[in-house]
């Protein structure tokens, strides 16, 4: 990102930079980078040497004031930033445009004494560059429009609350759980990872314990290829036979036949979660693989910021989209046409970031089969589908049947089919095969006859990248939930993990041996089952309900509706009560956990 900013300043403001050891220098600017977190929270023994040894009588442990220390290998860069900051009258905070990017730079500024904890009192003027892509034009305009960094105070406080709360849970409850299970193997306690493991465990146990059973439904053939099913499902075949007897005496009438042309909407633009879902289905990539690839594309200036939870653009971006279409059309792209639709431009469904789209930068990949090229192609084609110059049209036929018995209507049944008329954007995604409906007429009594079909109940499916992502994004989704309701939950933080962290935490759960990938599905391991069971017996609540509660509390701090001190006190009280119970689990630990170096204390 630092290199992109330096290049944009050269091209946009005419500055000439000299390359120094850890920064670039021009007449008016110094540009350097923080390559991730330069600071980390101090370990417990940094506050008190007694905490070096794990003992129950030292728990719970909550520092009066949390301190940070420079991460190994980062001292030189910290010194560089400190030296450069003494030479300027303004520091431009150019961290990634999200909570993580905000806190990475804020902690550096706070630790170097350049700004206060609340970001409002600074030794030097600190401004914030907040941009959605790394195009030269965007960076230069962002520099002109930069705001005081203090305007992002609540976002910074939310980030620090998440850091401190995760540290408090992890340090205290990991030690408590490890000690109370015999101090044989490290038992990690984490706000998000344990919830993910528990979700996979619950699903796998549901599948394991599932006993299939038969059920019966009535079926009515309309043609060799099309039939309709009666709604009632019978566990007892006798009841199905009674219904069949009644339906065979009834008339099955074509109540209506409606034919109309339908314009099919393209799939929405990508959030990070939906991009991961698509790439998993197409290429079998893991969630963290897709996140890493989309980050590379962003850093190359080819796509917009990837860690977004929105599938929409802001109405203010219409001119930007027109510019993207114009740039790619000039470069030879076909069928691109601006469309002003609510399906794309909806500010009510945009938070800090908008959907992932290509930028005006045109790039020809040397290897079109590379993963970067494939990921870019998925993003570009989804953008193109939403701005395609030809509609996807189908002729749709809807048939309504009415089963009329002696005493009146017994049931109404609907079925429909589609035949493509104009492919439009579907050429980018592959259209589904046509479903031809039989040539029935309104008022016609159909011969049938009705028959009984036997089926078997089936267990829920193992989680895939897509279904686990969807579960974590909206863990308590209602059956008929509207999109507005879903986005409201996202804005309130009612999810497990974030677009930035979720993929990495899933990868960590796999690396720790709590879950595994079996082809394209997640499966629980014996170690994962033990973790879930022992945390439950210890009454350590890391369920999805608790995790969502904590995430919502953090979001409330970010939007200014809650105070960080009060929220932390609630967490401290809960941790202290859990440790105070001093429960000793009786569940035997898997042998593999006792010997595997992954679990070494």
CSV table of N, CA and C in Angstrom, one decimal, residues 37 96-103 155 158-163 165-166 191-193 195-196 199 271-277 287-288 290-292 294-295 305-310 352-353 356 465 468-475 489-507 544 547-548 550-556 558:
chain,number,residue,atom,x,y,z
A,37,UNK,N,0.9,-5.4,12.3
A,37,UNK,CA,1.1,-5.0,13.7
A,37,UNK,C,2.5,-4.9,14.1
A,96,UNK,N,-5.2,0.5,6.3
A,96,UNK,CA,-6.4,0.0,5.6
A,96,UNK,C,-7.7,0.6,6.1
A,97,UNK,N,-8.6,0.8,5.2
A,97,UNK,CA,-9.9,1.4,5.6
A,97,UNK,C,-10.8,0.5,6.4
A,98,UNK,N,-10.4,0.0,7.5
A,98,UNK,CA,-11.2,-0.8,8.4
A,98,UNK,C,-10.7,-0.7,9.8
A,99,UNK,N,-11.4,-1.4,10.7
A,99,UNK,CA,-11.1,-1.4,12.1
A,99,UNK,C,-9.6,-1.8,12.4
A,100,UNK,N,-9.2,-2.9,11.7
A,100,UNK,CA,-7.9,-3.4,11.9
A,100,UNK,C,-6.8,-2.4,11.4
A,101,UNK,N,-7.0,-1.8,10.3
A,101,UNK,CA,-6.1,-0.8,9.7
A,101,UNK,C,-6.0,0.4,10.6
A,102,UNK,N,-7.2,0.8,11.2
A,102,UNK,CA,-7.3,1.9,12.1
A,102,UNK,C,-6.4,1.7,13.3
A,103,UNK,N,-6.6,0.6,13.9
A,103,UNK,CA,-5.9,0.4,15.2
A,103,UNK,C,-4.4,0.1,15.1
A,155,UNK,N,-14.1,4.0,16.2
A,155,UNK,CA,-13.6,2.8,15.5
A,155,UNK,C,-12.3,2.3,16.2
A,158,UNK,N,-13.2,0.6,19.4
A,158,UNK,CA,-13.8,-0.7,19.2
A,158,UNK,C,-12.7,-1.8,18.9
A,159,UNK,N,-11.7,-1.4,18.1
A,159,UNK,CA,-10.6,-2.3,17.9
A,159,UNK,C,-9.8,-2.6,19.1
A,160,UNK,N,-9.6,-1.6,20.0
A,160,UNK,CA,-8.8,-1.9,21.2
A,160,UNK,C,-9.7,-2.8,22.2
A,161,UNK,N,-11.0,-2.5,22.2
A,161,UNK,CA,-11.8,-3.4,23.0
A,161,UNK,C,-11.8,-4.8,22.6
A,162,UNK,N,-11.8,-5.1,21.3
A,162,UNK,CA,-11.7,-6.5,20.8
A,162,UNK,C,-10.3,-7.1,21.2
A,163,UNK,N,-9.3,-6.3,21.0
A,163,UNK,CA,-8.0,-6.8,21.4
A,163,UNK,C,-7.9,-7.2,22.9
A,165,UNK,N,-10.4,-7.6,25.1
A,165,UNK,CA,-11.3,-8.6,25.5
A,165,UNK,C,-10.8,-10.0,25.1
A,166,UNK,N,-10.3,-10.1,23.9
A,166,UNK,CA,-9.7,-11.4,23.4
A,166,UNK,C,-8.5,-11.8,24.3
A,191,UNK,N,-12.6,-16.5,21.6
A,191,UNK,CA,-14.0,-16.0,21.3
A,191,UNK,C,-14.6,-16.5,20.1
A,192,UNK,N,-13.8,-16.6,19.0
A,192,UNK,CA,-14.4,-16.9,17.7
A,192,UNK,C,-14.0,-18.4,17.3
A,193,UNK,N,-12.8,-18.8,17.6
A,193,UNK,CA,-12.4,-20.1,17.1
A,193,UNK,C,-13.2,-21.2,17.8
A,195,UNK,N,-16.2,-21.0,19.0
A,195,UNK,CA,-17.6,-21.0,18.5
A,195,UNK,C,-17.7,-21.7,17.1
A,196,UNK,N,-16.7,-21.5,16.3
A,196,UNK,CA,-16.6,-22.2,15.0
A,196,UNK,C,-16.5,-23.7,15.2
A,199,UNK,N,-19.8,-25.1,16.3
A,199,UNK,CA,-20.8,-25.1,15.2
A,199,UNK,C,-20.6,-26.4,14.3
A,271,UNK,N,-19.4,-9.4,-1.8
A,271,UNK,CA,-18.8,-9.1,-0.5
A,271,UNK,C,-17.6,-10.1,-0.4
A,272,UNK,N,-16.8,-10.0,0.6
A,272,UNK,CA,-15.7,-11.0,0.8
A,272,UNK,C,-16.3,-12.4,1.0
A,273,UNK,N,-17.3,-12.5,1.8
A,273,UNK,CA,-17.9,-13.8,2.1
A,273,UNK,C,-18.4,-14.4,0.8
A,274,UNK,N,-19.2,-13.7,0.1
A,274,UNK,CA,-19.8,-14.2,-1.2
A,274,UNK,C,-18.7,-14.5,-2.2
A,275,UNK,N,-17.6,-13.8,-2.2
A,275,UNK,CA,-16.5,-14.1,-3.2
A,275,UNK,C,-15.9,-15.4,-2.7
A,276,UNK,N,-15.7,-15.6,-1.5
A,276,UNK,CA,-15.1,-16.9,-1.0
A,276,UNK,C,-16.0,-18.0,-1.3
A,277,UNK,N,-17.3,-17.8,-1.2
A,277,UNK,CA,-18.3,-18.9,-1.5
A,277,UNK,C,-18.2,-19.3,-3.0
A,287,UNK,N,-11.3,-20.5,2.3
A,287,UNK,CA,-11.7,-19.1,2.5
A,287,UNK,C,-10.5,-18.2,2.6
A,288,UNK,N,-9.4,-18.7,3.3
A,288,UNK,CA,-8.2,-17.8,3.4
A,288,UNK,C,-7.4,-17.7,2.1
A,290,UNK,N,-8.9,-17.4,-0.9
A,290,UNK,CA,-9.6,-16.4,-1.6
A,290,UNK,C,-9.3,-15.0,-1.1
A,291,UNK,N,-9.3,-14.9,0.3
A,291,UNK,CA,-9.0,-13.6,0.9
A,291,UNK,C,-7.6,-13.2,0.5
A,292,UNK,N,-6.6,-14.1,0.5
A,292,UNK,CA,-5.2,-13.7,0.2
A,292,UNK,C,-5.1,-13.2,-1.3
A,294,UNK,N,-7.6,-12.0,-3.2
A,294,UNK,CA,-8.3,-10.7,-3.4
A,294,UNK,C,-7.5,-9.5,-2.8
A,295,UNK,N,-6.7,-9.8,-1.7
A,295,UNK,CA,-5.8,-8.8,-1.1
A,295,UNK,C,-4.7,-8.5,-2.1
A,305,UNK,N,-11.2,-2.5,-2.2
A,305,UNK,CA,-10.9,-3.1,-0.9
A,305,UNK,C,-11.6,-4.4,-0.7
A,306,UNK,N,-10.9,-5.5,-0.3
A,306,UNK,CA,-11.6,-6.8,-0.3
A,306,UNK,C,-12.3,-7.2,1.0
A,307,UNK,N,-12.0,-6.6,2.1
A,307,UNK,CA,-12.6,-7.0,3.4
A,307,UNK,C,-13.9,-6.3,3.6
A,308,UNK,N,-14.8,-6.5,2.8
A,308,UNK,CA,-16.1,-5.8,2.9
A,308,UNK,C,-17.3,-6.8,3.1
A,309,UNK,N,-18.3,-6.4,3.8
A,309,UNK,CA,-19.5,-7.2,4.1
A,309,UNK,C,-20.7,-6.8,3.2
A,310,UNK,N,-20.4,-5.9,2.3
A,310,UNK,CA,-21.6,-5.4,1.5
A,310,UNK,C,-21.5,-5.9,0.0
A,352,UNK,N,-18.9,0.6,6.1
A,352,UNK,CA,-17.6,1.3,5.9
A,352,UNK,C,-17.1,1.0,4.5
A,353,UNK,N,-17.5,-0.1,3.9
A,353,UNK,CA,-16.9,-0.5,2.6
A,353,UNK,C,-18.0,-0.9,1.7
A,356,UNK,N,-16.9,-5.5,-3.7
A,356,UNK,CA,-15.6,-5.6,-4.4
A,356,UNK,C,-15.9,-5.5,-5.9
A,465,UNK,N,-17.4,-24.5,2.6
A,465,UNK,CA,-16.9,-23.2,2.7
A,465,UNK,C,-18.1,-22.2,2.6
A,468,UNK,N,-20.7,-22.8,5.8
A,468,UNK,CA,-20.2,-22.3,7.0
A,468,UNK,C,-20.0,-20.8,7.0
A,469,UNK,N,-19.5,-20.2,5.9
A,469,UNK,CA,-19.4,-18.8,5.8
A,469,UNK,C,-20.8,-18.1,6.1
A,470,UNK,N,-21.8,-18.6,5.4
A,470,UNK,CA,-23.2,-18.1,5.6
A,470,UNK,C,-23.6,-18.2,7.0
A,471,UNK,N,-23.3,-19.3,7.7
A,471,UNK,CA,-23.7,-19.5,9.1
A,471,UNK,C,-23.0,-18.5,10.0
A,472,UNK,N,-21.7,-18.3,9.8
A,472,UNK,CA,-21.0,-17.4,10.6
A,472,UNK,C,-21.4,-15.9,10.4
A,473,UNK,N,-21.7,-15.6,9.1
A,473,UNK,CA,-22.1,-14.2,8.8
A,473,UNK,C,-23.5,-13.9,9.4
A,474,UNK,N,-24.3,-14.9,9.5
A,474,UNK,CA,-25.7,-14.6,10.0
A,474,UNK,C,-26.1,-15.9,10.8
A,475,UNK,N,-25.6,-16.1,12.0
A,475,UNK,CA,-25.8,-17.4,12.7
A,475,UNK,C,-27.2,-17.6,13.2
A,489,UNK,N,-28.6,-6.7,10.9
A,489,UNK,CA,-27.8,-7.5,11.8
A,489,UNK,C,-26.3,-7.3,11.6
A,490,UNK,N,-25.9,-7.2,10.3
A,490,UNK,CA,-24.5,-7.0,10.0
A,490,UNK,C,-24.0,-5.7,10.6
A,491,UNK,N,-24.8,-4.7,10.5
A,491,UNK,CA,-24.4,-3.3,11.1
A,491,UNK,C,-24.3,-3.4,12.6
A,492,UNK,N,-25.1,-4.2,13.2
A,492,UNK,CA,-25.1,-4.3,14.7
A,492,UNK,C,-24.1,-5.3,15.2
A,493,UNK,N,-23.3,-5.9,14.3
A,493,UNK,CA,-22.2,-6.8,14.7
A,493,UNK,C,-22.7,-8.2,15.1
A,494,UNK,N,-23.9,-8.6,14.7
A,494,UNK,CA,-24.4,-9.9,15.1
A,494,UNK,C,-23.9,-11.0,14.2
A,495,UNK,N,-22.6,-11.2,14.1
A,495,UNK,CA,-22.0,-12.2,13.3
A,495,UNK,C,-20.9,-12.8,14.1
A,496,UNK,N,-20.3,-13.9,13.6
A,496,UNK,CA,-19.2,-14.6,14.3
A,496,UNK,C,-17.9,-14.3,13.4
A,497,UNK,N,-17.0,-13.5,14.0
A,497,UNK,CA,-15.8,-13.1,13.2
A,497,UNK,C,-16.2,-12.0,12.3
A,498,UNK,N,-15.2,-11.5,11.5
A,498,UNK,CA,-15.4,-10.5,10.5
A,498,UNK,C,-14.9,-10.9,9.2
A,499,UNK,N,-15.2,-10.0,8.2
A,499,UNK,CA,-14.6,-10.3,6.8
A,499,UNK,C,-13.1,-10.4,6.9
A,500,UNK,N,-12.5,-9.7,7.8
A,500,UNK,CA,-11.0,-9.7,7.8
A,500,UNK,C,-10.5,-10.9,8.5
A,501,UNK,N,-11.2,-11.4,9.6
A,501,UNK,CA,-10.6,-12.4,10.5
A,501,UNK,C,-11.1,-13.8,10.3
A,502,UNK,N,-12.3,-13.9,9.7
A,502,UNK,CA,-13.0,-15.2,9.7
A,502,UNK,C,-12.2,-16.3,9.0
A,503,UNK,N,-11.7,-16.0,7.8
A,503,UNK,CA,-11.0,-17.0,7.1
A,503,UNK,C,-9.7,-17.5,7.8
A,504,UNK,N,-9.0,-16.6,8.4
A,504,UNK,CA,-7.8,-16.9,9.1
A,504,UNK,C,-8.1,-17.8,10.4
A,505,UNK,N,-9.2,-17.5,11.0
A,505,UNK,CA,-9.5,-18.3,12.2
A,505,UNK,C,-10.0,-19.7,11.9
A,506,UNK,N,-10.7,-19.8,10.8
A,506,UNK,CA,-11.0,-21.2,10.3
A,506,UNK,C,-9.8,-22.0,10.0
A,507,UNK,N,-8.8,-21.3,9.3
A,507,UNK,CA,-7.5,-22.0,9.0
A,507,UNK,C,-6.8,-22.3,10.3
A,544,UNK,N,-22.0,-19.9,20.0
A,544,UNK,CA,-22.2,-18.8,19.0
A,544,UNK,C,-23.1,-17.7,19.6
A,547,UNK,N,-20.6,-15.5,21.5
A,547,UNK,CA,-19.7,-14.8,20.6
A,547,UNK,C,-20.4,-13.7,19.9
A,548,UNK,N,-21.6,-13.9,19.5
A,548,UNK,CA,-22.4,-12.8,18.8
A,548,UNK,C,-22.7,-11.7,19.8
A,550,UNK,N,-20.8,-10.8,22.3
A,550,UNK,CA,-19.5,-10.0,22.4
A,550,UNK,C,-19.2,-9.1,21.2
A,551,UNK,N,-19.5,-9.7,20.0
A,551,UNK,CA,-19.3,-8.9,18.8
A,551,UNK,C,-20.2,-7.7,18.7
A,552,UNK,N,-21.5,-7.9,19.2
A,552,UNK,CA,-22.4,-6.8,19.2
A,552,UNK,C,-22.0,-5.7,20.2
A,553,UNK,N,-21.4,-6.1,21.3
A,553,UNK,CA,-21.0,-5.2,22.3
A,553,UNK,C,-19.8,-4.3,21.7
A,554,UNK,N,-18.9,-5.0,21.0
A,554,UNK,CA,-17.8,-4.3,20.4
A,554,UNK,C,-18.3,-3.3,19.3
A,555,UNK,N,-19.3,-3.7,18.5
A,555,UNK,CA,-19.9,-2.8,17.5
A,555,UNK,C,-20.6,-1.6,18.2
A,556,UNK,N,-21.2,-1.8,19.3
A,556,UNK,CA,-21.8,-0.7,20.0
A,556,UNK,C,-20.8,0.4,20.4
A,558,UNK,N,-18.1,0.9,18.8
A,558,UNK,CA,-17.7,1.5,17.5
A,558,UNK,C,-18.7,2.6,17.0
